Amino acid sequence: MDEVKEFIVIEEEEGDRLDVYLSEQLGDMSRSYIQKLIKDKKVTVNDKIEKAKYLVKEDDKIVIQIPAPKLLEVIPQDIPINIVYEDKDVLIVNKPQDMVVHPAPGNYEGTLVNAILYHCKENLSSINGVIRPGIVHRIDKDTSGLLMIAKNNNAHNSLAEQLKEHSITREYQFICHGVVKEDKITVNKPIGRNPKDRLKMAVVKDGKNAITHFEVIKRYENFTHMKARLETGRTHQIRVHALSINHPLLGDEVYGPKNNKFKLKGQTLHAKKLGFIHPTTKEYVEFDSELPKYFQDILNKLK
């Protein structure tokens, strides 16, 4: 059965294109897929069919029919994954750079979910449905590092609640442009959609509360190796907060310089440490991971 979602446009959202508005409301869907749904007349505005370029107005009622995902579209695939820890409740994996966490419409293969479906068989939580079984949180395609997977619904609920309460330890390492003067910096700035580019995030007054704790590990000529501890978990939080203090991440072509001398394919950002209260034992557990080779190679060159 198709899933039906309804939205009412508020004053701040007036003037957005219909496809852009829906891509913001439905963060897991690509804009191209939303455009296809609009073309297929799966979207109405005030009970009328409109085109993707329609500019939404305050109080517009927008209804979208989202085709139900088909179980066969997300297939288990024998893709090697780096398992850091596993028991009957949780699976901790070290995701490589350039791997998407979960499938999206039009792209159902080669993701971490395909790999864990093969590894775990039926032992995954069903809370996030067919497309994202077991996925409690995610990191960007070009971000490497630790992710926790829930193998049953009780574990999923426990981990999701800890994320909501900001009690999970999430520590990242990255390399940024410039030499950071302060040893420690806490950035407390709200994050929301960039009003000039709705596909990007930015520090905005009416954004969601976001707090990142930065600490210098080592300074180099023109670059700094740093770590960041997330107190909240907003989309692109570290990348946006680093940019806000004028130290964008090396390799981040979305929020930083377009070119870099290291010819990177994405930002140097690694989820190095992950800690939480185990859903069953109720004891605190913490996992650490080595920096990936591409990251370590850059540090060696900077030395």
XYZ file of C-alpha atoms in Angstrom:
303
model
C 0.000 0.000 0.000
C 1.256 3.469 -0.856
C 2.207 5.732 2.034
C 0.379 9.078 2.004
C 1.956 12.130 3.601
C 0.349 15.554 3.969
C 2.082 18.887 4.557
C 0.841 22.435 5.169
C 3.201 25.172 3.962
C 4.152 27.754 6.601
C 5.096 31.366 5.948
C 8.877 30.773 6.119
C 8.659 28.129 3.382
C 6.647 30.225 0.922
C 8.326 30.682 -2.456
C 10.152 27.343 -2.565
C 9.757 25.186 -5.663
C 7.456 22.242 -5.043
C 10.210 19.663 -5.628
C 12.648 21.553 -3.378
C 10.027 21.908 -0.639
C 9.270 18.174 -0.675
C 12.962 17.196 -0.769
C 13.406 19.216 2.415
C 10.396 17.636 4.115
C 11.399 14.125 2.994
C 15.110 14.143 3.731
C 15.688 10.502 2.717
C 14.414 10.961 -0.829
C 16.394 12.349 -3.732
C 15.044 15.400 -5.523
C 15.063 13.495 -8.826
C 12.805 10.788 -7.347
C 10.424 13.424 -5.986
C 10.326 15.019 -9.445
C 9.384 11.617 -10.866
C 6.525 11.289 -8.353
C 5.295 14.770 -9.312
C 5.464 13.830 -13.005
C 3.585 10.606 -12.256
C 0.824 12.715 -10.626
C 1.525 11.312 -7.164
C 1.573 14.844 -5.716
C -1.311 17.300 -5.346
C -1.388 20.912 -4.184
C -4.796 21.922 -2.827
C -6.198 18.837 -4.609
C -4.733 19.938 -7.969
C -1.842 18.554 -10.003
C 1.063 21.017 -10.246
C 4.498 20.872 -11.859
C 7.810 20.593 -9.987
C 8.543 24.293 -10.593
C 5.344 25.410 -8.842
C 6.172 27.924 -6.075
C 4.485 26.928 -2.848
C 2.369 29.426 -0.915
C 1.528 29.726 2.753
C -1.303 27.366 3.790
C -0.957 25.242 0.633
C -1.986 21.653 1.402
C 0.439 19.275 -0.275
C -0.282 15.562 -0.427
C 2.242 13.032 -1.723
C 1.704 9.319 -2.368
C 4.912 7.373 -1.806
C 4.926 3.910 -3.384
C 5.547 1.205 -0.816
C 9.100 -0.157 -1.019
C 9.237 -3.681 -2.377
C 11.084 -6.256 -0.317
C 12.773 -7.722 -3.383
C 14.274 -4.359 -4.330
C 16.668 -4.433 -1.378
C 18.602 -7.646 -1.776
C 21.246 -9.155 0.493
C 24.679 -8.811 -1.101
C 27.920 -10.508 -0.126
C 29.833 -7.250 0.353
C 32.779 -7.354 2.782
C 32.191 -5.290 5.931
C 34.567 -4.521 8.765
C 32.829 -5.826 11.892
C 34.227 -4.309 15.091
C 31.795 -6.024 17.500
C 28.712 -8.228 17.345
C 26.293 -9.910 19.753
C 22.600 -10.825 19.637
C 21.526 -7.188 20.056
C 23.977 -4.927 18.243
C 26.434 -4.933 15.380
C 29.219 -2.317 15.230
C 30.738 -1.803 11.792
C 33.532 0.392 10.502
C 32.098 1.866 7.289
C 34.557 2.760 4.528
C 34.510 6.083 2.743
C 32.433 6.092 -0.479
C 29.807 3.626 0.820
C 26.166 4.732 1.141
C 24.513 3.616 4.396
C 21.076 2.657 3.090
C 19.280 2.321 -0.253
C 17.232 5.142 -1.719
C 14.665 4.989 -4.508
C 16.497 4.180 -7.721
C 19.614 2.939 -5.899
C 19.021 -0.362 -4.152
C 22.418 -2.056 -4.365
C 25.934 -1.756 -2.996
C 24.948 -0.088 0.289
C 25.791 -0.992 3.874
C 22.207 -2.237 4.316
C 22.668 -4.707 1.437
C 25.788 -5.984 3.195
C 24.237 -6.356 6.659
C 21.152 -8.051 5.213
C 23.491 -10.738 3.857
C 25.446 -10.973 7.110
C 22.574 -10.854 9.608
C 19.896 -12.667 7.582
C 16.606 -12.145 9.477
C 18.233 -10.734 12.605
C 17.661 -6.999 12.149
C 15.202 -4.568 13.708
C 12.187 -3.734 11.538
C 11.453 -0.301 13.015
C 12.813 1.638 10.035
C 11.165 -0.658 7.482
C 12.480 -2.499 4.457
C 14.774 0.243 3.177
C 16.651 0.828 6.450
C 16.486 -2.358 8.552
C 18.550 -2.046 11.712
C 19.750 1.473 10.926
C 19.653 3.625 14.074
C 21.831 6.486 12.810
C 23.837 7.174 9.678
C 26.899 8.984 8.398
C 27.511 10.553 5.003
C 28.697 8.514 2.030
C 32.119 10.211 2.128
C 32.479 9.928 5.916
C 34.141 6.760 7.213
C 33.896 5.184 10.628
C 31.805 3.485 13.286
C 28.081 2.822 13.006
C 25.787 0.846 15.298
C 23.195 -1.528 13.854
C 20.238 -2.814 15.900
C 19.539 -6.532 15.485
C 16.117 -6.433 17.141
C 13.433 -3.868 17.965
C 14.199 -3.698 21.697
C 17.823 -2.800 20.952
C 16.706 -0.270 18.341
C 14.357 1.490 20.774
C 17.061 1.640 23.457
C 19.715 3.070 21.135
C 17.295 5.516 19.512
C 16.280 6.841 22.946
C 19.937 7.358 23.879
C 20.467 9.301 20.653
C 17.442 11.438 21.467
C 18.838 12.156 24.939
C 22.304 13.003 23.478
C 23.905 10.441 25.823
C 25.791 8.470 23.162
C 29.527 9.164 22.803
C 30.352 10.091 19.204
C 33.877 11.299 18.548
C 35.188 12.130 15.082
C 38.580 13.092 13.694
C 39.175 15.329 10.694
C 41.711 17.558 8.972
C 40.707 21.153 8.338
C 42.087 24.078 6.367
C 44.099 26.648 8.302
C 45.878 26.590 11.651
C 43.384 26.615 14.530
C 44.670 28.880 17.306
C 42.531 27.724 20.249
C 43.213 24.295 21.761
C 39.493 23.745 22.409
C 36.403 25.353 20.871
C 32.736 24.693 21.574
C 30.412 25.792 18.777
C 26.788 26.281 19.821
C 25.009 27.459 16.668
C 21.632 26.307 15.268
C 21.663 24.425 11.960
C 18.986 24.345 9.265
C 18.560 24.421 5.512
C 20.623 27.050 3.712
C 18.045 29.646 2.535
C 20.148 30.329 -0.580
C 20.667 26.651 -1.430
C 18.068 24.293 0.026
C 20.236 21.236 -0.685
C 22.875 22.494 1.774
C 22.808 23.012 5.528
C 23.923 26.233 7.245
C 23.999 28.099 10.545
C 20.587 29.810 10.618
C 18.711 31.636 13.370
C 15.625 29.429 13.233
C 17.564 26.171 12.841
C 17.696 23.236 15.242
C 19.915 23.393 18.313
C 23.410 22.069 17.476
C 26.492 21.789 19.712
C 29.943 20.532 18.693
C 33.045 20.351 20.903
C 36.286 20.734 18.911
C 39.811 19.970 20.139
C 43.166 20.309 18.370
C 45.223 17.124 18.040
C 48.141 18.515 16.021
C 48.863 21.643 14.030
C 50.614 21.602 10.653
C 51.537 24.265 8.139
C 48.203 25.457 6.687
C 46.211 22.532 8.174
C 45.064 21.218 11.576
C 44.295 17.667 12.693
C 41.317 17.864 15.055
C 38.733 15.819 16.886
C 35.082 16.665 17.413
C 32.578 15.365 19.943
C 28.933 15.675 18.978
C 26.467 16.741 21.636
C 23.681 16.809 19.040
C 23.398 15.059 15.683
C 22.271 17.409 12.926
C 22.813 16.773 9.231
C 26.377 17.790 8.220
C 26.869 19.212 11.745
C 30.676 18.956 11.974
C 31.161 20.203 8.420
C 28.871 23.223 8.930
C 30.241 24.124 12.368
C 33.845 23.837 11.127
C 32.993 26.189 8.274
C 31.376 28.596 10.751
C 34.753 29.062 12.501
C 36.476 29.489 9.107
C 38.150 26.078 9.126
C 36.305 23.933 6.532
C 37.228 20.268 6.253
C 39.932 19.208 3.831
C 38.312 17.544 0.819
C 34.838 18.955 1.509
C 33.858 20.450 -1.842
C 30.335 21.264 -0.627
C 31.352 23.531 2.263
C 35.034 24.175 1.518
C 37.374 24.933 -1.396
C 36.548 23.114 -4.633
C 40.115 21.980 -5.231
C 42.688 20.370 -2.934
C 46.219 19.268 -3.657
C 45.599 15.776 -2.252
C 42.993 14.937 -4.952
C 40.482 13.679 -2.404
C 37.045 12.330 -3.332
C 35.354 13.572 -0.176
C 35.918 15.193 3.191
C 38.545 13.870 5.618
C 36.103 12.904 8.366
C 36.190 9.670 10.356
C 33.778 8.520 13.086
C 36.509 7.166 15.360
C 34.835 6.485 18.700
C 31.347 5.264 19.630
C 30.023 4.572 23.120
C 26.579 3.759 24.553
C 24.684 1.855 27.245
C 24.216 -1.709 26.026
C 20.472 -2.444 25.529
C 20.599 -5.727 27.465
C 23.485 -5.584 29.941
C 22.842 -1.892 30.758
C 26.617 -1.410 30.978
C 28.495 1.326 29.127
C 30.464 0.002 26.147
C 32.840 1.957 23.950
C 34.505 1.156 20.634
C 37.444 2.747 18.857
C 38.704 2.435 15.299
C 41.903 3.140 13.434
C 42.101 6.033 11.020
C 41.611 4.822 7.433
C 44.650 4.582 5.174
C 43.775 7.611 3.022
C 43.518 9.751 6.172
C 46.782 8.462 7.659
C 48.566 8.960 4.320
C 47.638 12.667 4.359
C 48.910 13.054 7.927
C 52.201 11.450 6.898
C 52.519 13.893 3.991
C 51.791 16.851 6.295
C 54.574 15.720 8.642
